[in-house]
Amino acid sequence: MLDDAGLQPLRDAARLSPDNLPLRQLLANQLLAKGYLAEAEAEFRAALVLAPKDVSITTGLAEAFVRQSAHGAALAALEPFLVTPGYPPPMGVIAARALLAEGDLAAAAYRYHEAVSRDPSVADAALAARLATPPAPHPTPAPAASPYTNPTPPAPPAGPPAQPAAPYGTGGGYPAQADGASAEVERSGTTFADVAGMEAVKEALRVKLLLPVQQPELFAAFGKRAGGGVLLYGPPGGGKTHLARAAAGELGASFVNVGLADILDMYIGSSERNLRATFDLARRNRPCVLFFDEVDALAARRSDMRQAHNRQLVNQFLAELDGVDQNANEGVLVLAATNAPWYIDVAFRRPGRFDQLVFVPPPDASARAAILRILCRDKPLAEMDFDAVARITEHFVGADLKGVVDRAVEAKLHQSISAGRAIPLETPDLLAAAQAARPTSVREWFATARNYVMHANDSGAWDELMPWIKGGKGKW
Ligand code: ADP
């Protein structure tokens, strides 16, 4: 080990042989070890110019950034590696430190445990302890804040993104107007623990989206690659958006929720541009769950369209899903939801696109009770009989139950204001709100579904839906 004085000859030597990579790396590592962080950063950057994709130099640079509290810059430097399954575990631990410092506990914990599960020697007991404790409230940065605390960020060592990555772990959404995308990037605090029931749906999403990232070796062993999207379908209000957001949280990924208004534009050509900008936004924020709500409007059967420019939008959507080059969508998981899956062009169901259809069914009685429990969990409550409320809310979906809880809470709030103290919510409050409610017409949805799919299930695409249509799952 060199003492501080021993650094000087190393500095001189590096100055005389600027292209000697091992020498520069040695100097950079020594500077880092001795806490000369700004100088270490400069040396790692210079070394990266000589060896742009070098893992240990990038790891050193990220470490130098984190120790200078330049967390966004650290994540941007690591990002091109982190999107690849099987990335070097030490990078995962540094990313976890940066994410934690930015207030994104869920993403930090995911990175840390994923890294340690692959290489226990990178474990850091102090970090693990901090990940196990809820963080103090973290200020949300201003929307337009630069992802870098350092004015001259390094060029990413490999591949995309072309522009600086948006900050990880910002705690809230922020607009991304710079490139024309109007959708926002969120960090989802919701996970599958916040989704009641729906075990089969969660399992399907786990296998399709989460396992390839969490257990890349297992997937590789079976010759499978991560990729391809999932199309969630089912009656409106059934929790499709909620599930997609939870999948992002479960994965520690960013979440981009795209509504029709973010894409469709009356001017010819603008919708295609919006779509491209939205995909690019997701690519810059990978790992990212890109969620298209009401996707049937963007992906309708071309044969049903009278306007050529609408067909153009569908073609653009297909091209974006395929990715301009092979790795364009690496780390971007595309989820979409529709109440009308039968309108979707079959071209979207080809491998690598929305190659999995997942039916999101209406909740049964026990799932309704569980949804109510989740919706009420942060409210002042008396002893509750959620099963009693579930019994009188047959044919209610998640959104209807949310309406019931909102109405009951509002009534209680009025009472509490008059009384001058918080009066807890009781079962009769929910029962009264449920009785007054007019739920979404799920039965109508099943009637429509029956018309479309009863005689059109040759490919087996609607297998999950069939038992509901044929009466095997109660009367709808
Ligand atoms: P969809 O996208 O299918 O129209 P949403 O995801 O918008 O439905 O659901 C509406 C609301 O209902 C959600 O914001 C959530 O609060 C609640 N909800 C639906 N399903 C569930 C569930 N399984 N567990 C907990 N909450 C749910």
PDB file of C-alpha atoms and ligand atoms in Angstrom, residues 194-198 235-243 291 293 337 339 371 374-375 397-399 402, ligand 1:
ATOM      1  CA  ASP A 194     -50.837  -3.731  -2.152  1.00  0.00           C
ATOM      2  CA  VAL A 195     -52.800  -5.795  -4.667  1.00  0.00           C
ATOM      3  CA  ALA A 196     -55.412  -7.943  -2.983  1.00  0.00           C
ATOM      4  CA  GLY A 197     -56.277 -11.362  -4.424  1.00  0.00           C
ATOM      5  CA  MET A 198     -55.418 -11.882  -8.112  1.00  0.00           C
ATOM      6  CA  PRO A 235     -63.706  -5.232 -17.095  1.00  0.00           C
ATOM      7  CA  PRO A 236     -63.005  -1.546 -16.397  1.00  0.00           C
ATOM      8  CA  GLY A 237     -62.029  -0.680 -12.838  1.00  0.00           C
ATOM      9  CA  GLY A 238     -60.759  -4.208 -12.218  1.00  0.00           C
ATOM     10  CA  GLY A 239     -57.301  -3.091 -11.103  1.00  0.00           C
ATOM     11  CA  LYS A 240     -55.226  -3.344 -14.289  1.00  0.00           C
ATOM     12  CA  THR A 241     -53.480   0.002 -13.783  1.00  0.00           C
ATOM     13  CA  HIS A 242     -52.996  -0.759 -10.108  1.00  0.00           C
ATOM     14  CA  LEU A 243     -51.366  -4.090 -11.023  1.00  0.00           C
ATOM     15  CA  PHE A 291     -47.799   0.989 -19.312  1.00  0.00           C
ATOM     16  CA  ASP A 293     -53.864   2.193 -20.763  1.00  0.00           C
ATOM     17  CA  ALA A 337     -54.428  -2.739 -20.580  1.00  0.00           C
ATOM     18  CA  ASN A 339     -61.343  -3.484 -21.773  1.00  0.00           C
ATOM     19  CA  ILE A 371     -59.335  -5.068  -1.337  1.00  0.00           C
ATOM     20  CA  ILE A 374     -56.163  -2.557   1.824  1.00  0.00           C
ATOM     21  CA  LEU A 375     -58.219   0.510   0.923  1.00  0.00           C
ATOM     22  CA  VAL A 397     -64.823  -4.311  -8.969  1.00  0.00           C
ATOM     23  CA  GLY A 398     -61.853  -2.624  -7.279  1.00  0.00           C
ATOM     24  CA  ALA A 399     -62.721   0.847  -8.529  1.00  0.00           C
ATOM     25  CA  LYS A 402     -62.664   2.385  -3.783  1.00  0.00           C
TER      26      LYS A 402
HETATM   27  P1  ADP B   1     -58.457  -0.487 -14.311  1.00  0.00           P
HETATM   28  O1  ADP B   1     -57.102   0.005 -14.719  1.00  0.00           O
HETATM   29  O2  ADP B   1     -58.646  -1.959 -14.524  1.00  0.00           O
HETATM   30  O3  ADP B   1     -59.581   0.301 -14.899  1.00  0.00           O
HETATM   31  P2  ADP B   1     -57.662   0.518 -11.715  1.00  0.00           P
HETATM   32  O4  ADP B   1     -56.349  -0.122 -11.592  1.00  0.00           O
HETATM   33  O5  ADP B   1     -57.691   1.944 -12.107  1.00  0.00           O
HETATM   34  O6  ADP B   1     -58.581  -0.303 -12.721  1.00  0.00           O
HETATM   35  O7  ADP B   1     -58.465   0.289 -10.344  1.00  0.00           O
HETATM   36  C1  ADP B   1     -59.106   1.323  -9.672  1.00  0.00           C
HETATM   37  C2  ADP B   1     -58.720   1.373  -8.216  1.00  0.00           C
HETATM   38  O8  ADP B   1     -59.247   0.231  -7.537  1.00  0.00           O
HETATM   39  C3  ADP B   1     -57.228   1.311  -7.967  1.00  0.00           C
HETATM   40  O9  ADP B   1     -56.654   2.582  -7.935  1.00  0.00           O
HETATM   41  C4  ADP B   1     -57.123   0.653  -6.612  1.00  0.00           C
HETATM   42  O10 ADP B   1     -57.198   1.618  -5.593  1.00  0.00           O
HETATM   43  C5  ADP B   1     -58.363  -0.197  -6.509  1.00  0.00           C
HETATM   44  N1  ADP B   1     -58.085  -1.621  -6.732  1.00  0.00           N
HETATM   45  C6  ADP B   1     -58.460  -2.357  -7.808  1.00  0.00           C
HETATM   46  N2  ADP B   1     -58.093  -3.632  -7.670  1.00  0.00           N
HETATM   47  C7  ADP B   1     -57.442  -3.724  -6.501  1.00  0.00           C
HETATM   48  C8  ADP B   1     -56.817  -4.790  -5.799  1.00  0.00           C
HETATM   49  N3  ADP B   1     -56.798  -6.047  -6.284  1.00  0.00           N
HETATM   50  N4  ADP B   1     -56.256  -4.534  -4.597  1.00  0.00           N
HETATM   51  C9  ADP B   1     -56.282  -3.288  -4.077  1.00  0.00           C
HETATM   52  N5  ADP B   1     -56.863  -2.227  -4.688  1.00  0.00           N
HETATM   53  C10 ADP B   1     -57.449  -2.440  -5.882  1.00  0.00           C
END
